[in-house]
Short mmCIF file of C-alpha atoms and ligand atoms in Angstrom, two decimals:
data_model
loop_
_atom_site.label_atom_id
_atom_site.label_comp_id
_atom_site.label_asym_id
_atom_site.label_seq_id
_atom_site.Cartn_x
_atom_site.Cartn_y
_atom_site.Cartn_z
CA MET A 17 6.33 12.83 -23.93
CA THR A 18 6.59 15.17 -21.02
CA ALA A 19 5.52 18.76 -21.23
CA ARG A 20 8.57 20.63 -19.91
CA ASN A 21 6.76 23.94 -19.85
CA PHE A 22 4.94 25.22 -16.81
CA PRO A 23 2.13 27.75 -17.17
CA GLU A 24 2.55 31.30 -15.95
CA SER A 25 0.14 30.64 -13.11
CA PHE A 26 2.49 27.98 -11.70
CA VAL A 27 3.93 29.18 -8.39
CA TRP A 28 7.72 29.09 -8.02
CA GLY A 29 8.85 29.56 -4.46
CA SER A 30 11.42 28.74 -1.83
CA ALA A 31 10.97 27.52 1.73
CA THR A 32 12.59 27.97 5.12
CA ALA A 33 11.67 27.44 8.78
CA ALA A 34 12.04 29.78 11.74
CA TYR A 35 14.38 27.80 13.97
CA GLN A 36 16.57 26.83 11.02
CA ILE A 37 17.36 30.39 9.89
CA GLU A 38 16.33 33.10 12.35
CA GLY A 39 18.82 32.92 15.21
CA ALA A 40 18.18 35.72 17.76
CA ALA A 41 17.13 32.98 20.14
CA THR A 42 16.92 35.19 23.20
CA GLU A 43 16.06 38.51 21.60
CA ASP A 44 12.99 40.72 21.93
CA GLY A 45 11.21 38.50 24.41
CA ARG A 46 11.42 35.20 22.55
CA GLY A 47 10.70 32.21 24.79
CA ARG A 48 12.39 28.82 24.64
CA SER A 49 11.31 25.98 22.44
CA ILE A 50 11.95 22.26 22.59
CA TRP A 51 14.59 22.75 19.90
CA ASP A 52 16.51 25.22 22.07
CA THR A 53 16.53 22.68 24.86
CA TYR A 54 17.31 19.73 22.61
CA SER A 55 20.12 21.38 20.65
CA HIS A 56 21.72 22.61 23.90
CA THR A 57 21.69 19.10 25.34
CA PRO A 58 25.13 17.52 24.83
CA GLY A 59 25.19 14.74 22.27
CA ARG A 60 21.90 15.58 20.61
CA THR A 61 23.07 17.42 17.50
CA LEU A 62 26.09 16.96 15.29
CA ASN A 63 29.00 19.06 16.62
CA GLY A 64 26.68 20.38 19.33
CA ASP A 65 25.28 22.90 16.83
CA THR A 66 22.32 25.01 17.94
CA GLY A 67 20.00 27.50 16.24
CA ASP A 68 21.15 30.37 18.48
CA VAL A 69 22.54 32.34 15.54
CA ALA A 70 21.65 30.19 12.53
CA ALA A 71 21.59 32.29 9.33
CA ASP A 72 20.86 35.42 11.38
CA HIS A 73 17.73 35.95 9.31
CA TYR A 74 16.07 37.79 12.21
CA HIS A 75 18.44 40.68 11.49
CA ARG A 76 19.03 40.14 7.79
CA TRP A 77 15.49 39.51 6.59
CA PRO A 78 15.30 42.56 4.28
CA GLN A 79 18.34 41.35 2.29
CA ASP A 80 16.98 37.82 2.31
CA LEU A 81 13.68 39.03 0.87
CA ASP A 82 15.68 40.93 -1.75
CA HIS A 83 17.30 37.62 -2.70
CA ILE A 84 13.88 35.99 -3.09
CA ALA A 85 12.77 38.88 -5.28
CA GLY A 86 16.05 38.71 -7.20
CA LEU A 87 15.42 35.04 -7.87
CA GLY A 88 12.14 36.03 -9.46
CA LEU A 89 10.09 33.85 -7.12
CA SER A 90 6.40 34.54 -6.65
CA ALA A 91 6.00 32.93 -3.20
CA TYR A 92 7.93 32.39 0.00
CA ARG A 93 7.14 29.72 2.55
CA PHE A 94 8.38 30.59 6.03
CA SER A 95 7.34 29.52 9.51
CA ILE A 96 6.31 31.50 12.54
CA SER A 97 8.17 30.72 15.74
CA TRP A 98 5.54 29.98 18.38
CA PRO A 99 7.84 30.93 21.32
CA ARG A 100 8.73 34.21 19.62
CA VAL A 101 5.13 35.35 19.33
CA GLN A 102 3.70 33.62 22.40
CA PRO A 103 6.49 32.88 24.87
CA GLY A 104 5.36 30.16 27.21
CA GLY A 105 2.83 28.83 24.72
CA SER A 106 -0.30 30.20 26.37
CA GLY A 107 -1.78 33.48 27.42
CA ARG A 108 0.16 36.63 26.63
CA PHE A 109 1.37 37.35 23.09
CA ASN A 110 4.67 39.14 22.54
CA PRO A 111 4.12 42.32 20.46
CA ALA A 112 7.78 42.42 19.37
CA GLY A 113 7.50 38.89 18.01
CA LEU A 114 4.26 39.59 16.17
CA ASP A 115 5.82 42.79 14.76
CA PHE A 116 8.70 40.85 13.30
CA TYR A 117 6.34 38.68 11.26
CA ALA A 118 4.15 41.66 10.34
CA ARG A 119 7.23 43.40 8.91
CA LEU A 120 8.27 40.22 7.12
CA VAL A 121 4.83 39.78 5.56
CA ASP A 122 4.64 43.42 4.54
CA GLY A 123 8.15 43.18 3.12
CA LEU A 124 7.07 40.24 0.99
CA LEU A 125 3.95 41.99 -0.23
CA GLU A 126 5.95 45.11 -1.12
CA ARG A 127 8.18 42.93 -3.27
CA GLY A 128 5.22 41.22 -4.92
CA ILE A 129 5.91 37.89 -3.19
CA ARG A 130 3.05 35.76 -1.86
CA PRO A 131 3.45 34.97 1.87
CA VAL A 132 2.87 31.31 2.72
CA ALA A 133 3.05 30.98 6.50
CA THR A 134 3.50 27.75 8.41
CA MET A 135 2.18 27.97 11.95
CA TYR A 136 4.24 25.10 13.30
CA HIS A 137 7.59 23.92 12.03
CA TRP A 138 8.60 21.99 15.15
CA ASP A 139 9.43 24.67 17.71
CA LEU A 140 7.00 23.87 20.51
CA PRO A 141 7.29 26.22 23.50
CA GLN A 142 9.25 24.35 26.18
CA GLU A 143 6.57 25.05 28.80
CA LEU A 144 4.06 23.07 26.76
CA GLU A 145 6.44 20.13 26.52
CA ASP A 146 6.92 20.32 30.29
CA ALA A 147 3.14 20.06 30.60
CA GLY A 148 3.08 16.90 28.46
CA GLY A 149 3.89 18.04 24.92
CA TRP A 150 2.05 16.73 21.87
CA PRO A 151 1.00 13.50 23.60
CA ALA A 152 -1.24 15.73 25.77
CA ARG A 153 -4.56 16.91 24.37
CA ASP A 154 -4.19 20.33 25.93
CA THR A 155 -1.33 21.13 23.53
CA ALA A 156 -3.81 21.05 20.63
CA LEU A 157 -6.05 23.51 22.48
CA ARG A 158 -3.08 25.78 23.13
CA PHE A 159 -2.30 25.59 19.43
CA GLU A 160 -5.80 26.80 18.63
CA GLU A 161 -5.23 29.82 20.87
CA TYR A 162 -1.84 30.50 19.27
CA ALA A 163 -3.44 30.23 15.81
CA SER A 164 -6.11 32.77 16.77
CA GLY A 165 -3.39 35.19 17.86
CA ILE A 166 -1.28 34.99 14.72
CA VAL A 167 -4.17 34.81 12.27
CA GLY A 168 -5.77 37.73 14.10
CA ALA A 169 -2.58 39.75 13.78
CA LEU A 170 -1.52 38.85 10.22
CA GLY A 171 -4.86 37.79 8.80
CA ASP A 172 -5.46 38.07 5.11
CA ARG A 173 -2.06 39.57 4.37
CA VAL A 174 -0.91 35.95 4.49
CA HIS A 175 -2.02 34.30 1.26
CA THR A 176 -1.80 30.71 2.48
CA TRP A 177 -1.94 29.52 6.07
CA THR A 178 -0.31 26.15 6.61
CA THR A 179 -1.11 24.64 9.98
CA LEU A 180 1.65 22.05 10.43
CA ASN A 181 4.87 21.04 8.76
CA GLU A 182 5.42 17.29 8.63
CA PRO A 183 3.54 16.10 11.70
CA TRP A 184 5.08 12.69 10.94
CA CYS A 185 8.45 14.05 12.11
CA SER A 186 7.01 15.85 15.14
CA ALA A 187 5.30 12.70 16.36
CA TYR A 188 7.52 9.79 15.40
CA LEU A 189 10.97 11.41 15.46
CA GLY A 190 10.16 13.60 18.45
CA TYR A 191 8.46 10.98 20.62
CA GLY A 192 9.26 7.61 18.97
CA SER A 193 12.90 7.45 17.89
CA GLY A 194 13.92 10.59 19.76
CA VAL A 195 16.22 11.93 17.02
CA HIS A 196 14.25 15.19 17.03
CA ALA A 197 13.16 17.37 19.93
CA PRO A 198 11.98 16.68 22.54
CA GLY A 199 13.91 13.41 22.15
CA ARG A 200 11.47 11.06 23.86
CA THR A 201 11.30 7.37 22.99
CA GLU A 202 7.81 6.34 24.03
CA PRO A 203 5.82 4.49 21.35
CA ALA A 204 2.38 5.13 22.87
CA ALA A 205 3.20 8.81 23.30
CA ALA A 206 4.20 9.01 19.62
CA LEU A 207 0.74 7.82 18.54
CA ALA A 208 -0.99 10.16 20.97
CA ALA A 209 1.14 12.92 19.44
CA VAL A 210 -0.07 11.91 15.97
CA HIS A 211 -3.64 12.44 17.08
CA HIS A 212 -3.11 15.69 18.93
CA LEU A 213 -1.17 17.13 15.99
CA ASN A 214 -4.06 16.15 13.73
CA LEU A 215 -6.47 17.74 16.19
CA ALA A 216 -4.35 20.89 16.34
CA HIS A 217 -4.53 21.04 12.55
CA GLY A 218 -8.32 20.79 12.59
CA LEU A 219 -8.75 23.40 15.31
CA ALA A 220 -6.33 25.87 13.72
CA GLY A 221 -7.81 25.25 10.29
CA ARG A 222 -11.20 26.27 11.61
CA VAL A 223 -9.69 29.43 13.08
CA VAL A 224 -8.40 30.35 9.61
CA ARG A 225 -11.78 29.62 8.04
CA GLU A 226 -13.57 31.80 10.60
CA LEU A 227 -11.17 34.73 10.82
CA VAL A 228 -9.98 34.99 7.22
CA PRO A 229 -12.33 33.17 4.87
CA SER A 230 -10.43 34.61 1.88
CA ALA A 231 -7.10 33.03 2.88
CA GLU A 232 -6.07 29.64 1.56
CA LEU A 233 -5.74 26.82 4.06
CA SER A 234 -3.20 24.04 3.81
CA VAL A 235 -1.11 21.54 5.71
CA THR A 236 2.25 20.10 4.71
CA LEU A 237 2.84 16.35 4.94
CA ASN A 238 5.99 14.38 4.18
CA LEU A 239 4.28 11.55 2.41
CA HIS A 240 6.22 8.35 1.93
CA VAL A 241 6.45 6.24 -1.19
CA VAL A 242 6.78 2.78 0.31
CA ARG A 243 7.75 -0.16 -1.87
CA GLY A 244 8.08 -3.82 -0.98
CA ALA A 245 11.19 -5.91 -1.56
CA SER A 246 9.01 -8.54 -3.24
CA GLY A 247 5.41 -9.14 -4.16
CA SER A 248 4.99 -11.73 -1.41
CA ASP A 249 1.96 -11.37 0.83
CA ALA A 250 4.22 -10.72 3.81
CA ASP A 251 6.10 -7.92 2.04
CA ARG A 252 2.89 -6.39 0.78
CA ASP A 253 1.58 -6.36 4.29
CA ALA A 254 4.77 -4.63 5.47
CA VAL A 255 4.13 -1.95 2.84
CA ARG A 256 0.54 -1.56 4.00
CA ARG A 257 1.57 -1.16 7.62
CA ILE A 258 4.17 1.47 6.93
CA ASP A 259 1.82 3.28 4.57
CA ALA A 260 -0.73 3.40 7.42
CA LEU A 261 1.75 4.86 9.93
CA ALA A 262 3.45 7.19 7.48
CA ASN A 263 0.65 8.43 5.27
CA ARG A 264 -2.85 7.37 6.19
CA ALA A 265 -2.46 8.28 9.89
CA PHE A 266 -2.64 11.87 8.62
CA LEU A 267 -4.47 11.68 5.29
CA GLY A 268 -7.21 9.57 6.88
CA PRO A 269 -8.49 12.01 9.50
CA MET A 270 -7.56 15.11 7.48
CA LEU A 271 -9.12 14.16 4.17
CA ASP A 272 -11.45 11.22 4.88
CA GLY A 273 -12.59 12.21 8.36
CA ALA A 274 -11.50 8.95 10.01
CA TYR A 275 -8.44 6.98 11.06
CA PRO A 276 -7.94 3.88 8.91
CA ALA A 277 -9.15 0.76 10.70
CA ASP A 278 -5.97 -1.16 9.84
CA LEU A 279 -3.80 1.49 11.55
CA LEU A 280 -5.77 1.12 14.78
CA ALA A 281 -5.60 -2.67 14.56
CA ASP A 282 -1.86 -2.76 13.73
CA THR A 283 -0.99 -0.59 16.74
CA ALA A 284 -3.44 -2.11 19.22
CA ALA A 285 -0.61 -3.54 21.32
CA VAL A 286 0.86 -0.04 21.68
CA THR A 287 -2.26 1.95 22.43
CA ASP A 288 -6.03 1.62 22.40
CA TRP A 289 -6.35 5.08 20.81
CA SER A 290 -8.77 6.11 23.57
CA PHE A 291 -7.35 9.63 23.28
CA VAL A 292 -9.46 9.98 20.12
CA ARG A 293 -12.72 11.47 21.35
CA SER A 294 -16.01 11.35 19.58
CA GLY A 295 -16.20 14.20 17.08
CA ASP A 296 -12.42 14.66 16.81
CA GLU A 297 -12.07 13.06 13.41
CA LYS A 298 -14.81 15.18 11.88
CA LEU A 299 -13.19 18.26 13.34
CA ILE A 300 -9.83 17.35 11.85
CA ALA A 301 -11.30 17.03 8.36
CA VAL A 302 -11.49 20.73 7.64
CA PRO A 303 -11.51 21.15 3.84
CA LEU A 304 -8.11 22.15 2.44
CA ASP A 305 -7.54 24.56 -0.42
CA VAL A 306 -4.20 22.94 -1.11
CA LEU A 307 -2.45 19.92 0.30
CA GLY A 308 1.28 20.58 0.76
CA VAL A 309 3.56 17.71 -0.20
CA ASN A 310 7.21 17.40 0.85
CA TYR A 311 9.24 14.81 -1.00
CA TYR A 312 12.92 13.85 -0.82
CA SER A 313 13.38 10.09 -1.26
CA SER A 314 11.63 6.73 -1.21
CA THR A 315 11.32 3.82 1.21
CA LEU A 316 11.92 0.09 0.68
CA VAL A 317 10.63 -2.47 3.17
CA ARG A 318 10.26 -6.17 3.71
CA ALA A 319 8.64 -8.32 6.33
CA TRP A 320 11.18 -9.29 8.98
CA ASP A 321 11.27 -13.00 9.75
CA GLY A 322 12.25 -12.41 13.38
CA HIS A 323 15.80 -13.76 13.25
CA SER A 324 17.82 -12.73 10.18
CA ALA A 325 19.99 -9.61 10.41
CA ARG A 326 18.03 -6.41 10.02
CA SER A 327 19.04 -3.51 7.81
CA ASP A 328 16.93 -0.81 9.46
CA ALA A 329 18.00 1.68 6.81
CA ASP A 330 15.11 3.98 7.50
CA GLY A 331 17.19 7.04 6.69
CA HIS A 332 16.15 9.06 9.70
CA GLY A 333 19.24 9.10 11.83
CA ALA A 334 20.83 6.71 14.24
CA SER A 335 18.67 5.65 17.13
CA THR A 336 18.17 2.33 18.78
CA HIS A 337 14.48 3.20 18.83
CA SER A 338 12.49 2.96 15.63
CA PRO A 339 10.16 5.77 14.63
CA TRP A 340 7.88 3.07 13.19
CA VAL A 341 6.08 2.28 16.39
CA GLY A 342 4.13 -0.95 16.37
CA ALA A 343 5.86 -2.15 13.18
CA GLU A 344 8.82 -3.99 14.70
CA ASP A 345 8.32 -6.81 12.21
CA VAL A 346 9.08 -4.53 9.27
CA ASP A 347 12.65 -4.13 8.06
CA PHE A 348 13.87 -1.08 6.12
CA LEU A 349 16.22 -1.94 3.30
CA PRO A 350 19.05 0.07 1.82
CA GLN A 351 18.13 1.57 -1.52
CA PRO A 352 20.18 1.73 -4.67
CA GLY A 353 22.13 5.00 -5.03
CA PRO A 354 23.02 7.64 -5.85
CA TYR A 355 22.48 9.38 -2.54
CA THR A 356 22.50 12.93 -1.29
CA ALA A 357 24.72 14.05 1.61
CA MET A 358 21.87 13.00 3.92
CA GLY A 359 22.30 9.42 2.70
CA TRP A 360 18.85 9.66 1.12
CA ASN A 361 18.36 7.85 -2.18
CA ILE A 362 17.52 9.86 -5.27
CA ASP A 363 14.32 8.56 -6.83
CA PRO A 364 12.41 11.06 -9.01
CA PRO A 365 9.97 8.47 -10.49
CA ALA A 366 8.72 7.78 -6.94
CA PHE A 367 7.76 11.47 -6.75
CA THR A 368 5.56 11.14 -9.83
CA GLU A 369 4.12 7.94 -8.37
CA LEU A 370 3.24 9.74 -5.13
CA LEU A 371 1.47 12.57 -6.94
CA LEU A 372 -0.49 10.12 -9.10
CA ARG A 373 -1.54 8.23 -6.00
CA LEU A 374 -2.81 11.42 -4.39
CA ARG A 375 -4.84 12.23 -7.46
CA HIS A 376 -6.26 8.73 -7.43
CA ASP A 377 -7.10 8.75 -3.71
CA TYR A 378 -8.19 12.40 -3.47
CA PRO A 379 -9.41 13.51 -6.89
CA GLY A 380 -10.06 17.23 -7.03
CA GLN A 381 -7.65 18.03 -4.19
CA PRO A 382 -5.18 20.66 -5.43
CA LEU A 383 -1.56 20.00 -4.47
CA MET A 384 1.46 22.17 -3.82
CA ILE A 385 5.03 20.89 -3.53
CA THR A 386 6.04 22.67 -0.34
CA GLU A 387 9.53 21.14 -0.07
CA ASN A 388 11.93 19.32 -2.32
CA GLY A 389 15.68 19.70 -2.57
CA ALA A 390 19.00 18.16 -1.63
CA ALA A 391 22.03 18.50 0.60
CA PHE A 392 25.41 18.04 -1.03
CA ASP A 393 28.92 18.79 0.18
CA ASP A 394 29.23 22.14 -1.53
CA VAL A 395 32.56 23.84 -1.96
CA VAL A 396 33.42 27.38 -2.96
CA ALA A 397 35.62 26.96 -6.03
CA ALA A 398 38.71 28.98 -6.93
CA ASP A 399 36.50 31.24 -9.05
CA GLY A 400 34.53 32.11 -5.90
CA ARG A 401 31.41 30.23 -6.98
CA VAL A 402 29.63 27.07 -5.89
CA HIS A 403 29.25 24.74 -8.85
CA ASP A 404 26.56 22.55 -7.34
CA ASP A 405 25.80 20.54 -10.46
CA ARG A 406 24.45 17.61 -8.49
CA ARG A 407 21.87 19.84 -6.81
CA ILE A 408 20.85 21.24 -10.20
CA ASP A 409 20.54 17.71 -11.52
CA TYR A 410 18.44 16.69 -8.49
CA LEU A 411 16.15 19.67 -8.89
CA ARG A 412 15.84 19.27 -12.64
CA ARG A 413 14.86 15.62 -12.33
CA HIS A 414 12.40 16.19 -9.51
CA ILE A 415 10.77 19.17 -11.14
CA GLY A 416 10.63 16.96 -14.23
CA ALA A 417 8.80 14.39 -12.11
CA VAL A 418 6.29 17.08 -11.19
CA ALA A 419 5.92 17.92 -14.88
CA ASP A 420 5.30 14.24 -15.61
CA ALA A 421 2.55 14.14 -13.00
CA ARG A 422 0.99 17.34 -14.35
CA ALA A 423 1.06 15.90 -17.85
CA GLN A 424 -0.98 13.01 -16.47
CA GLY A 425 -3.56 15.38 -15.05
CA VAL A 426 -2.37 15.88 -11.48
CA ASP A 427 -3.32 19.34 -10.22
CA VAL A 428 0.04 20.53 -8.83
CA ARG A 429 -0.09 24.30 -8.51
CA GLY A 430 3.43 25.17 -7.43
CA TYR A 431 6.86 24.13 -6.23
CA PHE A 432 8.93 25.43 -3.31
CA VAL A 433 12.59 24.52 -3.29
CA TRP A 434 14.10 23.51 0.05
CA SER A 435 15.83 25.66 0.83
CA LEU A 436 16.37 29.33 0.12
CA LEU A 437 19.44 29.37 2.38
CA ASP A 438 21.83 26.93 3.97
CA ASN A 439 20.55 26.50 7.50
CA PHE A 440 20.43 24.53 10.75
CA GLU A 441 19.51 21.05 9.54
CA TRP A 442 18.11 19.81 12.86
CA GLY A 443 20.13 16.89 14.26
CA TYR A 444 22.77 17.43 11.55
CA GLY A 445 23.38 21.04 12.51
CA TYR A 446 25.20 23.18 9.94
CA ASP A 447 26.99 20.21 8.44
CA ARG A 448 24.33 19.57 5.78
CA ARG A 449 23.70 22.33 3.29
CA PHE A 450 20.35 22.42 1.49
CA GLY A 451 20.39 26.04 0.31
CA ILE A 452 20.41 27.30 -3.25
CA ILE A 453 22.09 30.28 -1.59
CA ARG A 454 25.23 29.53 0.39
CA VAL A 455 25.60 30.98 3.86
CA ASP A 456 29.12 31.61 5.14
CA TYR A 457 28.49 31.10 8.86
CA ASP A 458 31.57 33.14 9.84
CA THR A 459 30.51 36.28 7.99
CA GLN A 460 26.82 35.53 7.30
CA GLU A 461 27.51 36.40 3.68
CA ARG A 462 25.04 35.05 1.14
CA LEU A 463 26.31 33.63 -2.16
CA TRP A 464 24.12 32.37 -4.98
CA LYS A 465 25.15 28.83 -5.86
CA ASP A 466 24.88 27.78 -9.52
CA SER A 467 21.55 26.17 -8.57
CA ALA A 468 20.18 29.57 -7.60
CA HIS A 469 21.07 30.95 -11.04
CA TRP A 470 19.50 27.89 -12.63
CA TYR A 471 16.32 28.19 -10.53
CA HIS A 472 16.11 31.88 -11.34
CA ARG A 473 16.05 31.05 -15.06
CA LEU A 474 13.44 28.37 -14.54
CA ALA A 475 11.16 30.68 -12.56
CA HIS A 476 11.56 33.28 -15.31
CA THR A 477 10.94 31.08 -18.33
CA GLY A 478 8.80 28.31 -16.84
CA HIS A 479 10.75 25.99 -19.10
CA LEU A 480 12.65 23.04 -17.71
CA ASP A 481 15.90 22.60 -19.61
CA GLY A 482 17.93 19.44 -20.12
C1 FCB B 503 12.15 18.32 6.08
C2 FCB B 503 11.93 19.51 7.00
C3 FCB B 503 12.81 20.68 6.71
C4 FCB B 503 14.21 20.26 6.31
C5 FCB B 503 14.16 19.21 5.24
C6 FCB B 503 15.51 18.78 4.75
O1 FCB B 503 11.83 17.15 6.76
O2 FCB B 503 10.59 19.93 6.92
O3 FCB B 503 12.79 21.51 7.84
O4 FCB B 503 14.92 19.86 7.42
O5 FCB B 503 13.46 18.11 5.67
#
């Protein structure tokens, strides 16, 4: 049976991202990012929501850190806004922006909370997009320069440096389906973006290694658990193709030092991958102290016969363009419920399966769950509280899935709930609430939901109830 107890060394944390919580979009010399442009473009986000104010964390960070401390968490995963610290994306750094993160990091350390900093959680300086964005190699070189600036300034006060958050989303949603900034729908550009994000990871990872050898290095991937509708050869091949695009396009160069041959062959009609230069793949494979894993739901596919009606339930927003470039003959099937408010299916066993697979494919690679959580339509009840039982149930079952994997020998070192606060959920704006702490966007008041009280107890006891 499952061990429901986590050791004291297990890291309990919460996660956020700069554009989703900070606000202060034009303050203290912050430049513009692709998300400023995208969210201000009519029709791009639900209700036209933008991150201009968000959860006003830029002004309220001391109270927010007090909440993290109050929750008894030992780590906080946040992201640094590139345009805030280096407006324009090259050259001059903005001292006021760097100061903000220095104060944040010091504030965490004073409270005994481990800072886990993500260098890139999707807010590319607009100038770099204008110069070609992630499909352009130069963006990776600019990222190396940006990394040197922030690592130089914050250095070993940051416990873990995470280069990228979910490059899958940056590449395929940003440049393939266009449901994320910058909203381009160019299949070849999406694959070039995959490579240049990988390259950026390798270059920035080497900066961390050189400047702060004592810091931990990581990257966060949203790995997909892809299942086939049947065991037929065609369906198995559909699974293989999506696994290549979703998982091995990143795991391959990062952990094996090479792109998988089948990925290159599958996408040959889209691109010849000539943007991969000799030596790139070796450079990308900088050894990782921990691999960050984000998990929310699972994926079901079948081979498409070319004429029957397609489901295309890929769960990543409405777009006539698929993020799965080069896999037009794969159909995404609706999954059995229940679902979260995102329409994502709830599948904790798939989480265990994913962690077991990683141990199998990369034995000895320590793992960290850097995001997991759920949006539900929360309401403040008559007693003034948010009784978010479904979120508690989601968290309990997914943390249980982590316990199951640990019981089978998977080296998972910690868990960060997504998210600390309700925030700007990208294309869905403020409509989808992921926080364990509710944000009242009229008053910016913070209110612990029942899930926050539950998580607090878990972090304190290390014992999973229920
Ligand atoms: C992940 C993102 C995070 C948040 C959650 C719900 O893909 O990394 O910013 O939007 O999904």
